[in-house]
XYZ file of C-alpha atoms in Angstrom:
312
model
C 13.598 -11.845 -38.616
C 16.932 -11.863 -37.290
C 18.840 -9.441 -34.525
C 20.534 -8.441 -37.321
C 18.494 -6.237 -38.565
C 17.726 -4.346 -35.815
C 21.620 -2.909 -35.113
C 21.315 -1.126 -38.402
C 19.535 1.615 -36.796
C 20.983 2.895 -33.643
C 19.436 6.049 -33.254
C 16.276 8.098 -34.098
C 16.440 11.589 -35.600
C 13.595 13.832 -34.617
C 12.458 16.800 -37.371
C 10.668 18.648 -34.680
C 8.203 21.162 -33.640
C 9.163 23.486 -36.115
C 12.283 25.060 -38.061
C 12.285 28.026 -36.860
C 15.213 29.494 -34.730
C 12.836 32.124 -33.031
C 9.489 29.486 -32.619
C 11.886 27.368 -31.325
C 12.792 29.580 -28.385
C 9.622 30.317 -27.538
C 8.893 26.717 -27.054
C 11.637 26.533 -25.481
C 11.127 28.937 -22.926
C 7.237 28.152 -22.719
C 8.669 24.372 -21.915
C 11.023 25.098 -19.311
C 8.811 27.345 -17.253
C 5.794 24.996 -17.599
C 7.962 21.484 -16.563
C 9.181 23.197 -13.770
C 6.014 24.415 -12.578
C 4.958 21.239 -13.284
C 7.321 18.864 -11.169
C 6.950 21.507 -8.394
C 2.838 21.702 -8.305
C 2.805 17.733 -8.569
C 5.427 17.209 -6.353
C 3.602 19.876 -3.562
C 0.440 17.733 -3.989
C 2.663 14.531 -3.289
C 3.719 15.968 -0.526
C 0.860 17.543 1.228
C -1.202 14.853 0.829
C 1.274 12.384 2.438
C 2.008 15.126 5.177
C -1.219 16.514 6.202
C -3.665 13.951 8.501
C -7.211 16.153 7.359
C -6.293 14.713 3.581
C -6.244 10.750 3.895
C -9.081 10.051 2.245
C -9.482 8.196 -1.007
C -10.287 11.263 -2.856
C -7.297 12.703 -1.936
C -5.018 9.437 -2.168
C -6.341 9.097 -5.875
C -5.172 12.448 -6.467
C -1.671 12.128 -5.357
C -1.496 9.201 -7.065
C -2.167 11.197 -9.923
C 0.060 13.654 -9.628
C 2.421 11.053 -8.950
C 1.506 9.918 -12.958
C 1.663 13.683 -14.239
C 5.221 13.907 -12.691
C 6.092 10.601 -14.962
C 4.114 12.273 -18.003
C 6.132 15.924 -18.310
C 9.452 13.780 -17.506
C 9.105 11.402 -19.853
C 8.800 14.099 -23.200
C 9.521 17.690 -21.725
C 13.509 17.467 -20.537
C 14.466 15.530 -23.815
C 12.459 17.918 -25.768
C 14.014 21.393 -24.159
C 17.320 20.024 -25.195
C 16.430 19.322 -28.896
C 14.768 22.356 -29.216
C 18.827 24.228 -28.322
C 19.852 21.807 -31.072
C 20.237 21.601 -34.871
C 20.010 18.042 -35.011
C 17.807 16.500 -32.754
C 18.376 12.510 -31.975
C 17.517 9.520 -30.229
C 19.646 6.543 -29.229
C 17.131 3.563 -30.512
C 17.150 1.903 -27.142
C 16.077 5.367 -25.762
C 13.423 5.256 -28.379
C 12.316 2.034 -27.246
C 12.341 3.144 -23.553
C 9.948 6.635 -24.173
C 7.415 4.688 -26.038
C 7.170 2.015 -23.139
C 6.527 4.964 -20.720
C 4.438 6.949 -22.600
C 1.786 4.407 -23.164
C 3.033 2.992 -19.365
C 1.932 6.270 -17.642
C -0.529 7.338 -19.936
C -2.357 3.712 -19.357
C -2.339 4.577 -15.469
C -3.651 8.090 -15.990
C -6.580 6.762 -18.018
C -7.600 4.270 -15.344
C -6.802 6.339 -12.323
C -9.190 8.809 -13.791
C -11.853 6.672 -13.858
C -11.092 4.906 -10.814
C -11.815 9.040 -9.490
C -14.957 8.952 -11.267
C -15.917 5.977 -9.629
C -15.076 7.593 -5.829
C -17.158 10.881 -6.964
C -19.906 8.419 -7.628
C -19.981 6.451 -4.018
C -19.133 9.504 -2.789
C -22.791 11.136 -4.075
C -25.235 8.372 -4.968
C -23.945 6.567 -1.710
C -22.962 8.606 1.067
C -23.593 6.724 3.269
C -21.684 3.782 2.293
C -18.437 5.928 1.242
C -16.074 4.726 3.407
C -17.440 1.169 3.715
C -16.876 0.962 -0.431
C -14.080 3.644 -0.296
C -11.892 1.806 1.953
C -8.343 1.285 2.114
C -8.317 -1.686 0.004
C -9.997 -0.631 -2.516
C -7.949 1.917 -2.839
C -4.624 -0.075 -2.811
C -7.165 -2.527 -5.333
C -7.616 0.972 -7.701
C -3.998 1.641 -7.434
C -2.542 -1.784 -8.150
C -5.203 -1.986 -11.350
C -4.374 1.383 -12.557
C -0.474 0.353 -12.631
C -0.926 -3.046 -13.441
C -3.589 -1.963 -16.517
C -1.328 0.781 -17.826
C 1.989 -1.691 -17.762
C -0.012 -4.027 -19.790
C -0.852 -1.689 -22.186
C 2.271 -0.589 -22.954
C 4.140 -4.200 -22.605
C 1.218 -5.547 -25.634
C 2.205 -2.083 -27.931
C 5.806 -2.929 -27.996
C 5.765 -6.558 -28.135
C 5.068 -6.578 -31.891
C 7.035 -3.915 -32.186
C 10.311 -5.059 -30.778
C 9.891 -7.718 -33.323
C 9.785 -5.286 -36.515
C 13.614 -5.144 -38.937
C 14.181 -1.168 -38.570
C 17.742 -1.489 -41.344
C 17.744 1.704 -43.052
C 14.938 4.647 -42.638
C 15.567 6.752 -39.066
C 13.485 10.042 -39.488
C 10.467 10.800 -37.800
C 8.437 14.117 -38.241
C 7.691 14.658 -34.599
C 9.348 15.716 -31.313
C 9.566 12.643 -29.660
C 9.114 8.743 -30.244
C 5.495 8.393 -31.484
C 4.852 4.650 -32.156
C 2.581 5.342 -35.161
C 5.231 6.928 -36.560
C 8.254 4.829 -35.200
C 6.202 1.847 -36.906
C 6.621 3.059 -40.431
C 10.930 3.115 -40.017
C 10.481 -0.574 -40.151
C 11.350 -2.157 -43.763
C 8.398 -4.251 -43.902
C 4.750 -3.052 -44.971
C 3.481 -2.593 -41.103
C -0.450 -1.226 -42.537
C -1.846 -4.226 -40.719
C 0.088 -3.306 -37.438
C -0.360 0.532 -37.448
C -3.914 -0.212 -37.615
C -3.710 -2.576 -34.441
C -1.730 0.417 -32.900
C -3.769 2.955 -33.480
C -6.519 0.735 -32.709
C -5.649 -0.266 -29.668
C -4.765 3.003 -28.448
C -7.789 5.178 -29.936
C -9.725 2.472 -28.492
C -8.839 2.513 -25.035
C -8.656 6.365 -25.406
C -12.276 6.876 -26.661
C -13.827 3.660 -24.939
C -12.378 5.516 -21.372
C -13.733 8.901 -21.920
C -17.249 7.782 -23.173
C -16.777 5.788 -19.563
C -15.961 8.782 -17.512
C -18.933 10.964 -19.975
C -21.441 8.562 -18.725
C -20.711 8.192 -15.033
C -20.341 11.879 -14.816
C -23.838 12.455 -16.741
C -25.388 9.615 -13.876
C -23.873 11.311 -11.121
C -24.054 14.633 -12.106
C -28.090 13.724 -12.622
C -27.789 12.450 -9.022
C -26.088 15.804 -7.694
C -28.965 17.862 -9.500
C -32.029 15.888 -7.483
C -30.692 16.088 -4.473
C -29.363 19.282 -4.539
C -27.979 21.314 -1.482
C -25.017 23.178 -0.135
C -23.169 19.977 -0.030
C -24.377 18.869 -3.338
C -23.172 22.248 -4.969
C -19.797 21.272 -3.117
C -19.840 18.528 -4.887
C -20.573 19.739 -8.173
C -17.767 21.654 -7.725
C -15.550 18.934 -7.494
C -17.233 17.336 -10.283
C -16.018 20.124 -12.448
C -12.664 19.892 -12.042
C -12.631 16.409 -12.805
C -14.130 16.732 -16.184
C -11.935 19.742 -16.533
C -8.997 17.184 -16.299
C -10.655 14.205 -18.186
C -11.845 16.966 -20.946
C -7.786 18.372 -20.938
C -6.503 14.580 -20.717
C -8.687 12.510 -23.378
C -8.792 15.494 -25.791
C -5.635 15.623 -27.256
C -5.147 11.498 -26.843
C -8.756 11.385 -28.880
C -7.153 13.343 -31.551
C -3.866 11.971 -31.756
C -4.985 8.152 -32.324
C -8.096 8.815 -34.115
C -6.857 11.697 -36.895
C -6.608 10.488 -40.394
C -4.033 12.796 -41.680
C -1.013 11.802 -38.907
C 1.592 14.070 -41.207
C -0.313 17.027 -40.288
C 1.497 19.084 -36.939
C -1.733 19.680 -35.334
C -1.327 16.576 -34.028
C 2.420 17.329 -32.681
C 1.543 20.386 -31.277
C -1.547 18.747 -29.582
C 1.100 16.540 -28.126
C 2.664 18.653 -26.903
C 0.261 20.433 -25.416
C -0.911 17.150 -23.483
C 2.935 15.985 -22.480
C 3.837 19.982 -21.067
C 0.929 21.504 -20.294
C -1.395 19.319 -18.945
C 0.665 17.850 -16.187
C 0.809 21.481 -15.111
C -2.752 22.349 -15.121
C -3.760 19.606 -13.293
C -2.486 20.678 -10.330
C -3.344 23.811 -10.926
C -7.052 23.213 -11.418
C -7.192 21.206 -8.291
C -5.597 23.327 -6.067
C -7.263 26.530 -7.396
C -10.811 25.365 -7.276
C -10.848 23.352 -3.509
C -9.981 25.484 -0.080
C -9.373 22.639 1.750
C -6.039 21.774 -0.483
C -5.034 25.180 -0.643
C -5.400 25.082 3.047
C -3.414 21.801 3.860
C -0.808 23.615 1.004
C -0.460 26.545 3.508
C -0.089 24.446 6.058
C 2.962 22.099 4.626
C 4.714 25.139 3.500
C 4.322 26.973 6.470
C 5.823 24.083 8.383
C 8.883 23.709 5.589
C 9.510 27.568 6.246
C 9.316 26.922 10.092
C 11.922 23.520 9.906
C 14.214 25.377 7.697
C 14.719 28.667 10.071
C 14.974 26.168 12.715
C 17.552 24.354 11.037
């Protein structure tokens, strides 16, 4: 296949959420307030964890490194999206195509593992006390970190390689809001059944084989909290519960996207959606609203921020 055939297409032309004006607004609105709220309950985590000495530990560095990934996710889809939602004609350069598919799956690959590599401190953290921060030290979380990025680059690198490869000379349209692979597959002018399959395969696989991961190590430790329970251990099933609340509000949406058999159906955009605006919002939210000591430390750094800036 030559190069050729690729500089037919230079851009991408999005249908959209919807057609109308008024629903459009809405979103639009919804959108705006939520990625804002977003970059600033991420970025607040980012900060306060990095800032306040009574949150280095690895429960807290996985979580800023996961708000670090949320701030990547709603940045990614949401400002490109706000703008095509004030437009008639929404569009794409191809090489910016290209580029939000690589850091979709990119960020979304580090989300999945950094998830489980929290799952994985909750359950030192409860079956093994007493080993925490032998197991939990600071290389192994550097070791989590590097895997998570390392994992999700991989991911993403393998999804476009045969993809990069594909003749795209005539077909540009895609019935979504932003560049869905599945979808950006079926521009090319070949039949690409075999690859969608791999795709979708790939993706759904990773999706599904991670959450049944993270159901099972919950289930173990969550059996583990329940034996031994206490007022720590009801601490820690407090915890417990926001992570699922996370996995449950990450994997859901992913589950449904790469697994659904009717793709043409906008359920599956507005799910999307829902998982590229929203959820990088609640995350924060959930965390912060359901454990003092953040909410503390959160005080704390903003306190000081209003204190520096009278001073200066």
């Amino acid at each position: 296949m030559d190069r050729a055939n690729h500089s037919v297409v230079s851009e991408v032309v999005f249908l959209g959420l919807s057609n109308s004006w008024e629903i459009q607004l809405v979103l639009f609105v919804f959108s705006s307030m939520f990625y804002v709220a977003s970059i600033m309950g991420n970025s607040l985590i980012v900060l306060t964890v990095t800032s306040d000495p009574h949150l280095h530990s690895p429960m807290y560095f996985l979580l800023a490194n996961l708000s670090f990934i949320d701030l990547g996710i709603s940045s990614v889809i949401s400002p490109k999206t706000m703008y095509d939602l004030l437009r008639n004609r929404k569009v794409i350069s191809f090489g910016g195509c290209i580029a939000q598919i690589f850091f979709i799956h990119a960020t979304g690959g580090v989300e999945m593992v950094l998830l489980i590599a929290m799952a994985f401190d909750r359950y030192v953290a409860i079956c093994k006390p007493l080993h925490y921060f032998t197991i939990m030290g600071p290389k192994m979380c550097i070791f989590l970190q590097v895997a998570a990025w390392i994992i999700g680059l991989t991911h993403s690198v393998i999804q476009l390689v045969s993809v990069m490869k594909l003749p795209f000379c005539g077909p540009n349209v895609i019935d979504s809001f932003y560049c869905d692979l599945p979808r950006f597959i079926k521009l090319a002018c070949i039949d690409t059944y075999r690859l969608e399959f791999m795709v979708t395969a790939n993706s759904g696989f990773i999706s599904l084989g991670s959450f049944f991961i993270l159901i099972i190590s919950y289930l173990f430790i969550l059996t583990t909290a329940w034996k031994h329970s206490s007022g720590g251990s009801s601490k820690a099933l407090s915890t417990l519960s926001t992570h699922i609340m996370v996995m449950i509000l990450f994997f859901g949406p992913c589950i449904f996207v790469y697994t659904w058999s009717h793709p043409s159906s906008h359920l599956d955009k507005f799910l999307a959606f829902f998982d590229g605006v929203l959820t990088p919002f609640l995350n924060p939210v959930i965390y912060t609203f359901r454990n003092k000591e953040m909410k503390m430390a959160m005080r704390r750094v903003c306190s000081q921020l209003i204190v520096n800036r009278r001073i200066s």
